[in-house]
Amino acid sequence: MIAFVLRRLFQALLVMLAVGMVAFALFRYVGDPIESMAAEDDTAEFRQELAERLGLDDPAIVQFGRYILNCLRGDLGISYRNKRPVAELIADRLPATLELVLCASIVALVIGIPLGVYTGLHRNTVTSEVLQAVSLFGISMPTFLTGIILILIFSVFLNVLPSFGRGEVVDLGWWTTGFLTVSGLKALILPSITLGLFQMTLLMRLVRTEMLEVLRTDYIKFARARGLTDRSINFGHALKNTLVPVITVAGMKLGSLIAFAIITETVFQWPGMGFLFIQAVHNVDIPVMGAYLMMIALIFVIINLIVDLLYYAVDPRLRIDRAVAGGYTS
Amino acid sequence: MTAIAQDLWGGIRRFLDGDIVYSFRQSKVAVIAALVTFIMISSAICAPLLSTHNPFDPTTYNLIDAEYPPFWMEDGDPRFILGTDNQGRDMLSAILYGSRVSMAVGFFSILFAMAVGIPIGLISGYVGGTLDAVLMRIADVQLSFPAILIALLIDGLARGILPGELREGLAIYVMIFAIGISHWVLFARTVRGSCMVEKNKEYVQAARIMGRHPFFIMLRHILPNIMGPVLVIATINFALAVLTEATLSFLGVGVPPTEPSLGTLIRIGNDFLFSGLWWITIFPGAVLVILTLSVNLLGDWLRDALNPKLR
């Protein structure tokens, strides 16, 4: 177990180092940092001084080391455009994105899994055929189009829900939340559905396929032969065994929710990290791009790590296999 | 070179002659999806013949015609079946040309992904060992990030590197590169998996004993026999690539507005949503969804048809 965790941690560290290298190369070699930071009329001496202060004359490896150290200390550089520390910008935007992602994953899990179980258990009814068709529609629909259609229906035609922004937010010092005001909650509805819909249909289809496969296995037949109730078979035996792939996919998709938040945030002008990133891409604001990249990489690495560990907790077979394999090799 | 092409074609033919085509004829959904896809692709190719004017050419449309709704609505004009946009462009023509750009980007980026992924998969699967481990680790790392994020990043990078005047002109190529790079992993993994199975078969061993060069064996013996799964991945990924392109264009980092794809049309239309001009957004969106839906349906069917468990 410990060897497994350590190996995973080492891999995660390697990934982070590689991403850090990309972010550093971005900052150092794409465009000219001095040119982007200095004003038009700054003197040559000032530029020289700036270069010295940033240490741009040192060997690349020294600069890279310093960059990583700075990142670890939470200093992610200064945005070219806003002239504000990037860490501050991201901290401002983080709550908006995380609240949106949280609501979207709740939408996806709470609706997706039950629908998947239902269509898996009653595969030949009209309802599940319709649900299957709708879900296929759902995965073919690009996120931004879902958002636009929802805005068209609920904001333009019916005029009941806001189409942009977070509404009123309450400032809790280091965190701003939209959960505490009516307008904040109303503003969350459309973006969460938009972001969650794709993952919801994906989860539903996954749970359905897994249920179908598990229901065909011998131990389910055996459980039936033992005379267990349908309820206990379906939920105690079948659903439990579909959970391994579902956890993997749900975990991985949590990461892509954060990435797809870029699109949802653009459609709804949601003041989160994704919107910040898109603006950075438009303005070629390299420090913000690099910092966002590392932030996302960190989130992904952590999620993957947790998913791997959850495997362990959920599937006892893995534990035995590894223990046996570990016993022989070491 | 022609010999390799012939072998590849043979591999594809053997694949098409088999059970797959039989199962295709049995599936109504697959036939309809294929028909819709075919109609959409051919109308995109024939866009200049089918459209009433060229929406890229400002001399062919007039601001007076702007903002007509579709012809069945009250103020509609029978000249513009799906209405016009804010500049007087016929929506139907714009959609035809737009789907042309979208499909071209999708097609070439998948071609590019194949050109990168297939050789890496072949070498990785055939040679094995450390090289395989390193290549697959890289693939794993890339696969843990969503393709759209990687494409966005490459696109953003290109913006930083390219000087302003080149940016517009090269935008389409940058996008093909970005989407292609973000999709190669799936090809590499599929090819590697199949290659590892094939390389232990007798015909490969025979070729090896005859002293054929490993590259010759990979290209002329193994590759033709694994074209089936590669075709499936290519089909499914074509839909994904079209969606990725539309998304990037919608975010404003894709193809420039002078040569609008479906995504660009949707983005332009989005600005007029609140003026009630819904048709500028909804029609290109509907075309995009129908296209990806039918390609996805085809892909679904192919996956089932190739899955020996379900036969």
XYZ file of C-alpha atoms in Angstrom:
641
model
C 0.000 0.000 0.000
C 2.678 2.493 1.033
C 4.881 1.560 -1.931
C 1.895 2.064 -4.230
C 1.116 5.479 -2.756
C 4.751 6.533 -2.932
C 5.050 5.470 -6.566
C 1.922 7.429 -7.410
C 3.205 10.467 -5.545
C 6.502 10.301 -7.403
C 4.688 10.151 -10.748
C 2.503 13.077 -9.727
C 5.601 15.078 -8.835
C 7.161 14.305 -12.217
C 4.031 15.489 -14.012
C 4.002 18.701 -12.021
C 7.672 19.293 -12.794
C 7.030 18.766 -16.510
C 4.085 21.178 -16.454
C 6.184 23.658 -14.513
C 8.821 23.402 -17.227
C 6.228 24.192 -19.900
C 4.926 27.149 -17.895
C 8.470 28.430 -17.364
C 9.369 28.034 -21.040
C 6.170 29.903 -21.889
C 7.116 32.808 -19.664
C 10.766 32.953 -20.659
C 10.715 32.234 -24.383
C 7.290 33.216 -25.746
C 7.420 36.931 -26.397
C 9.764 39.165 -24.439
C 8.987 39.549 -20.704
C 10.767 42.929 -20.561
C 8.867 44.238 -23.559
C 5.574 43.145 -21.999
C 6.250 44.594 -18.566
C 7.950 47.901 -19.351
C 5.993 50.870 -20.629
C 6.679 52.368 -24.076
C 8.720 55.302 -22.791
C 10.817 53.484 -20.170
C 14.547 54.060 -20.530
C 17.090 51.429 -21.488
C 18.548 51.608 -17.965
C 15.166 50.819 -16.464
C 14.796 47.860 -18.782
C 18.258 46.621 -17.824
C 17.355 46.975 -14.183
C 14.105 45.072 -14.717
C 15.998 42.290 -16.476
C 18.392 42.071 -13.532
C 15.586 42.099 -11.019
C 13.856 39.247 -12.850
C 17.229 37.499 -13.191
C 16.853 37.072 -16.941
C 20.636 37.088 -17.423
C 21.182 33.978 -15.287
C 21.556 30.517 -16.866
C 18.206 28.951 -17.822
C 18.438 26.201 -15.210
C 18.946 28.720 -12.391
C 15.982 30.703 -13.643
C 13.867 27.558 -13.789
C 14.807 26.658 -10.224
C 13.904 30.127 -9.055
C 10.606 29.992 -10.944
C 9.629 26.726 -9.259
C 10.642 28.043 -5.831
C 8.587 31.176 -6.381
C 5.577 29.100 -7.410
C 5.921 26.992 -4.263
C 5.903 30.180 -2.217
C 2.726 31.247 -4.002
C 4.374 33.905 -6.167
C 3.110 33.208 -9.676
C 4.368 36.392 -11.321
C 2.633 39.596 -12.341
C -0.097 39.741 -14.979
C 1.090 41.693 -18.048
C -2.308 43.210 -18.504
C -3.689 43.997 -15.059
C -0.247 44.581 -13.463
C -1.539 42.652 -10.466
C -0.027 39.508 -8.912
C -1.412 36.454 -10.711
C -1.919 34.573 -7.436
C -4.239 37.370 -6.284
C -6.204 37.301 -9.558
C -6.688 33.547 -9.311
C -7.654 33.695 -5.635
C -10.313 36.257 -6.587
C -11.759 33.996 -9.253
C -11.400 30.596 -7.605
C -14.593 30.654 -5.484
C -16.805 31.380 -8.507
C -15.413 28.422 -10.463
C -15.452 25.990 -7.556
C -19.057 26.804 -6.628
C -20.108 26.331 -10.239
C -18.252 23.012 -10.533
C -19.705 21.797 -7.244
C -23.281 22.498 -8.360
C -22.649 20.975 -11.781
C -21.275 17.750 -10.314
C -24.237 17.509 -7.975
C -26.542 17.865 -10.998
C -24.566 15.195 -12.864
C -24.375 12.671 -10.005
C -27.836 13.098 -8.511
C -29.636 12.857 -11.845
C -27.189 10.766 -13.886
C -26.730 7.730 -11.640
C -30.428 7.064 -10.845
C -31.353 7.464 -14.517
C -28.573 5.043 -15.444
C -29.789 2.490 -12.911
C -33.351 2.872 -14.140
C -32.519 2.425 -17.828
C -30.238 -0.485 -16.947
C -32.922 -2.316 -14.988
C -35.852 -1.625 -17.305
C -34.052 -1.739 -20.599
C -36.968 -2.387 -22.923
C -39.538 0.083 -21.665
C -40.554 3.153 -23.633
C -39.227 5.493 -20.928
C -35.734 4.070 -21.104
C -35.703 4.070 -24.892
C -36.639 7.746 -24.813
C -34.023 8.446 -22.133
C -31.392 6.653 -24.218
C -32.224 8.731 -27.274
C -32.201 11.960 -25.270
C -28.865 11.066 -23.689
C -27.302 10.490 -27.100
C -28.535 13.936 -27.998
C -26.942 15.190 -24.797
C -23.475 13.896 -25.617
C -23.644 15.263 -29.155
C -24.527 18.715 -27.938
C -21.570 21.039 -27.411
C -21.569 22.742 -23.994
C -21.763 26.252 -25.367
C -24.838 25.441 -27.438
C -26.628 24.005 -24.397
C -25.901 27.270 -22.620
C -27.125 29.401 -25.502
C -30.363 27.452 -25.832
C -31.017 27.650 -22.081
C -30.391 31.410 -22.183
C -32.716 31.740 -25.167
C -35.531 29.868 -23.414
C -35.211 31.038 -19.805
C -33.729 34.515 -20.182
C -34.908 35.814 -23.552
C -38.301 34.157 -24.077
C -39.488 33.488 -20.509
C -37.322 36.097 -18.780
C -37.226 34.234 -15.451
C -33.518 33.564 -14.902
C -30.461 35.803 -15.327
C -28.195 35.114 -18.303
C -24.872 36.415 -17.038
C -22.807 36.986 -13.912
C -23.059 35.585 -10.406
C -25.798 37.811 -9.061
C -25.232 39.257 -5.604
C -22.423 37.603 -3.705
C -21.628 37.625 -0.010
C -18.019 38.331 0.889
C -16.744 36.017 3.617
C -13.298 37.564 3.756
C -11.257 35.088 1.680
C -14.208 33.568 -0.110
C -17.130 35.067 -1.985
C -20.243 32.940 -2.165
C -23.410 33.087 -4.247
C -25.143 30.492 -2.079
C -26.499 32.979 0.430
C -28.543 35.339 -1.742
C -31.587 34.652 -3.883
C -30.083 36.305 -6.952
C -26.846 34.362 -6.415
C -28.718 31.061 -6.320
C -30.821 31.981 -9.346
C -27.689 32.882 -11.274
C -26.239 29.443 -10.493
C -29.105 27.451 -12.032
C -28.491 27.814 -15.767
C -24.671 27.563 -15.658
C -24.767 24.453 -13.439
C -27.217 22.697 -15.733
C -25.152 23.672 -18.768
C -21.934 22.402 -17.257
C -23.449 19.309 -15.668
C -25.610 18.106 -18.569
C -22.839 16.533 -20.619
C -21.349 14.713 -17.635
C -24.826 13.671 -16.561
C -25.607 11.950 -19.844
C -22.159 10.378 -19.843
C -22.652 9.014 -16.317
C -26.116 7.770 -17.137
C -24.886 5.838 -20.170
C -21.931 4.448 -18.253
C -24.013 3.266 -15.299
C -26.484 1.687 -17.717
C -23.833 -0.295 -19.612
C -22.142 -1.402 -16.421
C -25.460 -2.466 -14.888
C -26.296 -4.482 -17.988
C -22.938 -6.269 -17.849
C -23.098 -6.975 -14.130
C -26.692 -8.218 -14.290
C -25.571 -10.918 -16.727
C -22.928 -12.350 -14.395
C -23.237 -15.629 -12.541
C -23.251 -14.231 -9.056
C -26.357 -12.206 -9.845
C -28.059 -15.344 -11.142
C -26.906 -17.116 -8.008
C -28.252 -14.323 -5.822
C -31.591 -14.692 -7.602
C -31.509 -18.427 -7.081
C -30.953 -17.833 -3.390
C -34.235 -15.966 -3.435
C -32.917 -12.541 -2.497
C -35.239 -9.619 -3.085
C -34.900 -7.624 -6.296
C -34.030 -4.588 -4.260
C -31.140 -6.266 -2.498
C -29.849 -7.758 -5.772
C -30.095 -4.549 -7.754
C -28.621 -2.208 -5.210
C -26.628 -4.419 -2.848
C -24.985 -6.586 -5.502
C -25.282 -5.016 -8.925
C -24.972 -1.278 -8.310
C -22.112 -1.766 -5.859
C -20.087 -3.606 -8.447
C -20.615 -0.981 -11.105
C -19.079 1.606 -8.825
C -15.405 1.030 -9.721
C -15.614 2.284 -13.307
C -18.166 4.899 -12.273
C -15.815 6.329 -9.655
C -12.961 6.426 -12.155
C -14.971 8.180 -14.799
C -16.696 10.520 -12.354
C -13.313 11.420 -10.888
C -11.684 12.023 -14.234
C -14.709 14.000 -15.331
C -14.510 16.206 -12.265
C -11.235 17.413 -13.759
C -12.782 17.987 -17.142
C -15.668 19.839 -15.476
C -13.098 22.385 -14.338
C -11.713 22.557 -17.882
C -15.153 22.757 -19.489
C -16.008 25.478 -17.020
C -13.957 27.673 -19.378
C -16.730 27.357 -21.965
C -19.653 27.698 -19.563
C -18.024 30.707 -17.937
C -17.558 32.357 -21.321
C -21.197 31.802 -22.297
C -22.541 33.123 -18.991
C -19.788 35.688 -18.395
C -19.209 33.944 -15.091
C -16.328 35.663 -13.272
C -14.296 32.488 -12.679
C -10.854 31.151 -13.515
C -11.858 29.858 -16.945
C -13.032 33.285 -18.041
C -9.749 34.690 -16.729
C -7.833 32.111 -18.793
C -9.722 32.882 -22.001
C -9.070 36.584 -21.542
C -5.400 35.754 -20.943
C -5.286 33.764 -24.198
C -6.869 36.675 -26.066
C -4.401 39.173 -24.622
C -1.378 36.815 -24.699
C -1.021 37.367 -20.957
C 1.628 34.670 -20.480
C 2.010 34.701 -16.649
C -1.730 34.143 -16.215
C -1.730 31.345 -18.807
C 1.211 29.617 -17.137
C -0.278 29.923 -13.671
C -3.676 28.631 -14.800
C -1.968 25.710 -16.488
C -0.136 24.744 -13.302
C -3.236 25.229 -11.215
C -5.250 22.899 -13.480
C -2.391 20.372 -13.576
C -2.264 20.360 -9.785
C -6.004 19.791 -9.539
C -5.821 16.968 -12.093
C -2.890 15.292 -10.389
C -4.644 15.418 -7.018
C -7.883 14.058 -8.490
C -6.069 11.202 -10.229
C -4.286 10.360 -7.003
C -7.544 10.285 -5.060
C -9.210 8.152 -7.731
C -6.373 5.636 -7.560
C -6.644 5.448 -3.804
C -10.437 5.096 -3.960
C -9.977 2.067 -6.218
C -8.158 0.517 -3.388
C -10.910 1.246 -0.955
C -13.725 0.058 -3.223
C -12.281 -3.026 -4.896
C -10.814 -5.608 -2.515
C -9.541 -7.683 -5.462
C -7.016 -4.966 -6.282
C -5.662 -5.093 -2.773
C -5.136 -8.843 -2.865
C -3.562 -8.770 -6.344
C -1.162 -6.066 -5.377
C -0.317 -7.649 -2.060
C 0.459 -10.958 -3.781
C 2.412 -9.308 -6.585
C 4.265 -7.144 -4.094
C 5.078 -10.166 -1.960
C 6.664 -11.990 -4.887
C 8.659 -9.114 -6.297
C 10.004 -7.602 -3.101
C 4.706 3.325 -51.834
C 1.908 2.036 -54.082
C 2.413 -1.451 -52.648
C 1.781 -0.116 -49.160
C -1.306 1.714 -50.349
C -2.569 -1.481 -51.979
C -2.003 -3.448 -48.788
C -3.805 -0.831 -46.759
C -6.700 -0.828 -49.170
C -6.749 -4.629 -48.956
C -6.969 -4.371 -45.170
C -9.873 -1.952 -45.419
C -11.611 -4.136 -48.048
C -11.311 -7.273 -45.958
C -12.778 -5.302 -43.094
C -15.671 -4.040 -45.218
C -16.449 -7.454 -46.728
C -16.857 -9.090 -43.347
C -19.636 -9.316 -40.811
C -19.501 -5.602 -40.269
C -21.224 -4.689 -43.485
C -23.839 -7.366 -42.908
C -24.588 -5.966 -39.481
C -24.728 -2.486 -40.998
C -27.510 -3.480 -43.368
C -29.383 -4.965 -40.415
C -29.304 -1.754 -38.386
C -31.818 0.899 -39.370
C -30.244 3.541 -37.144
C -26.821 2.997 -38.691
C -28.178 3.257 -42.225
C -30.066 6.481 -41.498
C -27.097 7.977 -39.625
C -24.797 7.083 -42.520
C -27.241 8.624 -44.990
C -27.509 11.869 -43.021
C -23.732 12.063 -42.622
C -23.265 11.431 -46.331
C -25.775 14.130 -47.294
C -24.156 16.642 -44.963
C -20.638 15.915 -46.159
C -21.580 16.049 -49.822
C -23.590 19.256 -49.440
C -20.617 20.811 -47.647
C -18.345 19.799 -50.533
C -20.841 21.144 -53.090
C -21.467 24.335 -51.099
C -20.683 26.688 -54.029
C -23.305 24.924 -56.174
C -26.038 24.805 -53.557
C -25.771 28.250 -52.015
C -27.292 31.390 -53.493
C -24.164 33.479 -52.934
C -20.679 33.323 -51.468
C -20.913 34.605 -47.876
C -17.161 35.367 -47.827
C -17.544 37.848 -50.665
C -18.957 41.187 -49.416
C -20.044 42.218 -52.926
C -22.667 39.458 -53.079
C -24.858 40.556 -50.192
C -26.542 43.756 -49.151
C -27.150 45.387 -45.792
C -30.749 46.111 -46.877
C -31.445 42.372 -46.643
C -30.217 42.175 -43.049
C -32.131 40.451 -40.254
C -34.856 38.707 -42.255
C -36.372 35.866 -40.244
C -36.806 32.390 -41.816
C -39.278 32.397 -44.720
C -42.170 30.752 -42.849
C -42.310 33.560 -40.314
C -44.291 36.754 -40.714
C -41.674 39.087 -42.179
C -39.769 36.341 -43.939
C -38.557 36.583 -47.507
C -38.756 33.507 -49.778
C -35.286 34.346 -51.153
C -33.772 33.534 -47.753
C -35.080 30.181 -46.600
C -33.384 30.288 -43.198
C -33.350 34.084 -42.913
C -30.372 36.419 -42.987
C -27.838 37.600 -40.416
C -27.081 41.132 -39.263
C -25.145 41.906 -42.446
C -27.628 40.503 -44.919
C -25.909 37.170 -45.523
C -28.199 34.280 -46.395
C -28.025 31.926 -43.397
C -28.355 28.789 -45.528
C -25.354 29.769 -47.655
C -23.361 30.771 -44.574
C -24.144 27.412 -42.961
C -23.148 25.476 -46.087
C -19.816 27.277 -46.299
C -19.396 27.131 -42.525
C -19.884 23.377 -42.331
C -17.321 23.118 -45.105
C -14.708 24.847 -42.939
C -15.745 22.844 -39.860
C -15.564 19.494 -41.622
C -12.274 20.324 -43.344
C -10.672 21.238 -40.027
C -12.124 18.093 -38.418
C -10.962 15.850 -41.252
C -7.441 17.186 -41.533
C -6.863 17.306 -37.803
C -7.866 13.647 -37.520
C -5.582 12.853 -40.452
C -2.804 14.652 -38.621
C -3.597 12.824 -35.368
C -3.404 9.541 -37.311
C -0.106 10.520 -38.915
C 1.356 11.088 -35.456
C -0.454 8.401 -33.470
C -0.256 5.379 -35.792
C 3.567 5.333 -36.198
C 4.068 5.879 -32.473
C 1.585 3.104 -31.664
C 3.175 0.709 -34.176
C 6.706 1.301 -32.908
C 5.614 1.230 -29.294
C 3.734 -2.044 -29.728
C 6.293 -3.754 -31.960
C 9.510 -2.744 -30.216
C 8.196 -2.765 -26.638
C 10.565 -2.397 -23.700
C 11.759 0.955 -22.410
C 10.762 2.888 -25.525
C 7.210 1.572 -25.163
C 7.142 2.440 -21.466
C 8.341 6.009 -22.073
C 5.960 6.658 -24.970
C 2.967 5.263 -23.107
C 3.808 7.277 -19.990
C 3.752 10.435 -22.098
C 0.435 9.298 -23.561
C -0.945 8.649 -20.067
C 0.006 12.105 -18.891
C -1.580 13.722 -21.920
C -4.691 11.581 -21.609
C -5.246 12.781 -18.055
C -5.895 16.280 -19.433
C -8.994 16.946 -21.528
C -8.266 17.357 -25.241
C -10.013 20.718 -25.369
C -7.626 22.155 -22.783
C -4.561 20.995 -24.703
C -5.938 22.386 -27.951
C -6.707 25.694 -26.229
C -3.208 25.866 -24.811
C -1.500 25.171 -28.141
C -3.734 27.743 -29.769
C -2.857 30.278 -27.086
C 0.844 29.467 -27.465
C 0.692 30.002 -31.210
C -0.829 33.407 -30.571
C 2.138 34.301 -28.434
C 4.735 33.034 -30.901
C 3.278 34.185 -34.222
C 3.458 37.868 -35.100
C 0.091 39.581 -35.538
C -0.016 39.676 -39.315
C 0.603 35.934 -39.694
C -1.902 34.980 -37.019
C -5.091 35.387 -39.051
C -3.769 33.623 -42.129
C -2.332 30.673 -40.253
C -5.229 30.350 -37.778
C -6.754 27.372 -39.579
C -3.461 25.461 -39.729
C -2.722 26.234 -36.099
C -6.124 24.839 -35.231
C -5.600 21.652 -37.254
C -2.275 21.191 -35.508
C -3.752 21.915 -32.072
C -6.702 19.530 -32.458
C -4.533 16.869 -34.118
C -1.957 16.924 -31.331
C -4.659 16.707 -28.707
C -6.141 13.558 -30.300
C -3.101 11.424 -31.263
C -3.046 9.474 -28.000
C -6.176 7.456 -28.738
C -4.765 6.301 -32.070
C -1.398 5.452 -30.547
C -2.995 3.389 -27.786
C -5.393 1.521 -30.055
C -2.692 0.740 -32.613
C -0.269 -0.329 -29.889
C -2.796 -2.697 -28.369
C -3.702 -4.336 -31.682
C -0.068 -4.399 -32.770
C 0.933 -6.315 -29.640
C -1.681 -8.940 -30.467
C -0.753 -9.157 -34.138
C 3.003 -9.344 -33.673
C 2.786 -12.763 -32.027
C 0.755 -14.255 -34.851
C 2.299 -16.731 -37.244
C 2.327 -14.539 -40.334
C 4.418 -11.928 -38.549
C 6.769 -14.574 -37.200
C 7.081 -15.992 -40.693
C 7.928 -12.578 -42.092
C 10.486 -12.113 -39.368
C 12.136 -15.454 -40.090
C 12.292 -14.509 -43.757
C 14.462 -11.613 -42.644
C 12.082 -8.790 -43.493
C 13.023 -5.416 -42.089
C 10.955 -4.523 -38.985
C 9.649 -1.376 -40.664
C 8.538 -3.430 -43.624
C 6.728 -5.850 -41.315
C 5.000 -3.030 -39.444
C 3.872 -1.220 -42.572
C 2.930 -4.067 -44.878
C 1.927 -6.878 -42.562
C 0.676 -5.483 -39.291
C -0.831 -2.137 -40.295
C -3.259 -3.514 -42.918
C -4.593 -5.973 -40.342
C -5.384 -3.385 -37.714
C -7.130 -0.863 -39.949
C -10.569 -1.863 -38.578
C -10.188 -0.466 -35.064
C -8.312 2.529 -36.467
C -11.301 3.359 -38.698
C -13.639 3.188 -35.702
C -11.496 5.539 -33.639
C -11.203 7.864 -36.614
C -15.008 7.999 -37.034
C -15.713 8.765 -33.395
C -12.882 11.257 -33.215
C -14.025 13.078 -36.314
C -17.173 14.100 -34.450
C -15.079 15.096 -31.445
C -12.709 17.118 -33.612
C -15.600 18.997 -35.233
C -16.983 19.777 -31.777
C -13.561 20.893 -30.542
C -13.190 23.165 -33.543
C -16.634 24.664 -32.961
C -15.831 25.216 -29.294
C -12.495 26.905 -29.984
C -14.101 29.115 -32.615
C -16.908 29.937 -30.234
C -14.365 30.977 -27.610
C -12.889 33.292 -30.212
C -9.517 31.565 -30.518
C -10.350 29.452 -33.572
C -10.815 30.352 -37.212
C -11.082 34.082 -37.980
C -14.510 35.635 -38.737
C -13.463 36.251 -42.342
C -13.807 32.525 -42.946
C -16.498 31.492 -40.489
C -16.941 27.882 -39.379
C -20.133 26.691 -37.665
C -18.630 27.650 -34.294
C -17.822 31.171 -35.501
C -21.375 31.566 -36.855
C -22.778 30.548 -33.481
C -20.515 33.043 -31.721
C -21.584 35.855 -34.051
C -25.229 34.905 -33.546
C -24.794 34.838 -29.786
C -24.352 38.627 -29.810
C -27.817 39.035 -31.344
C -29.624 36.578 -29.098
C -31.130 39.314 -26.962
C -32.433 41.197 -29.986
C -34.604 38.143 -30.657
C -32.644 37.104 -33.787
C -32.523 33.486 -32.644
C -32.107 31.989 -36.129
C -28.555 33.292 -36.543
C -27.487 31.043 -33.643
C -29.929 28.176 -33.659
C -29.627 27.011 -37.285
C -25.823 26.628 -37.335
C -26.136 25.011 -33.905
C -28.747 22.548 -35.158
C -26.567 21.601 -38.119
C -23.623 21.029 -35.784
C -25.691 18.837 -33.472
C -27.208 16.795 -36.313
C -23.765 16.207 -37.791
C -22.154 15.093 -34.538
C -25.221 13.106 -33.545
C -25.234 11.077 -36.744
C -21.481 10.494 -36.638
C -21.790 9.456 -32.979
C -24.609 7.060 -33.866
C -22.420 5.545 -36.565
C -19.581 5.261 -34.081
C -21.871 3.629 -31.489
C -23.025 1.083 -33.968
C -19.469 0.370 -35.162
C -18.285 -0.176 -31.605
C -21.087 -2.640 -30.944
C -20.537 -4.377 -34.280
C -16.847 -4.833 -33.528
C -17.407 -5.974 -29.954
C -17.268 -9.787 -30.083
C -19.023 -10.012 -26.712
C -22.249 -8.631 -28.159
C -22.393 -10.794 -31.265
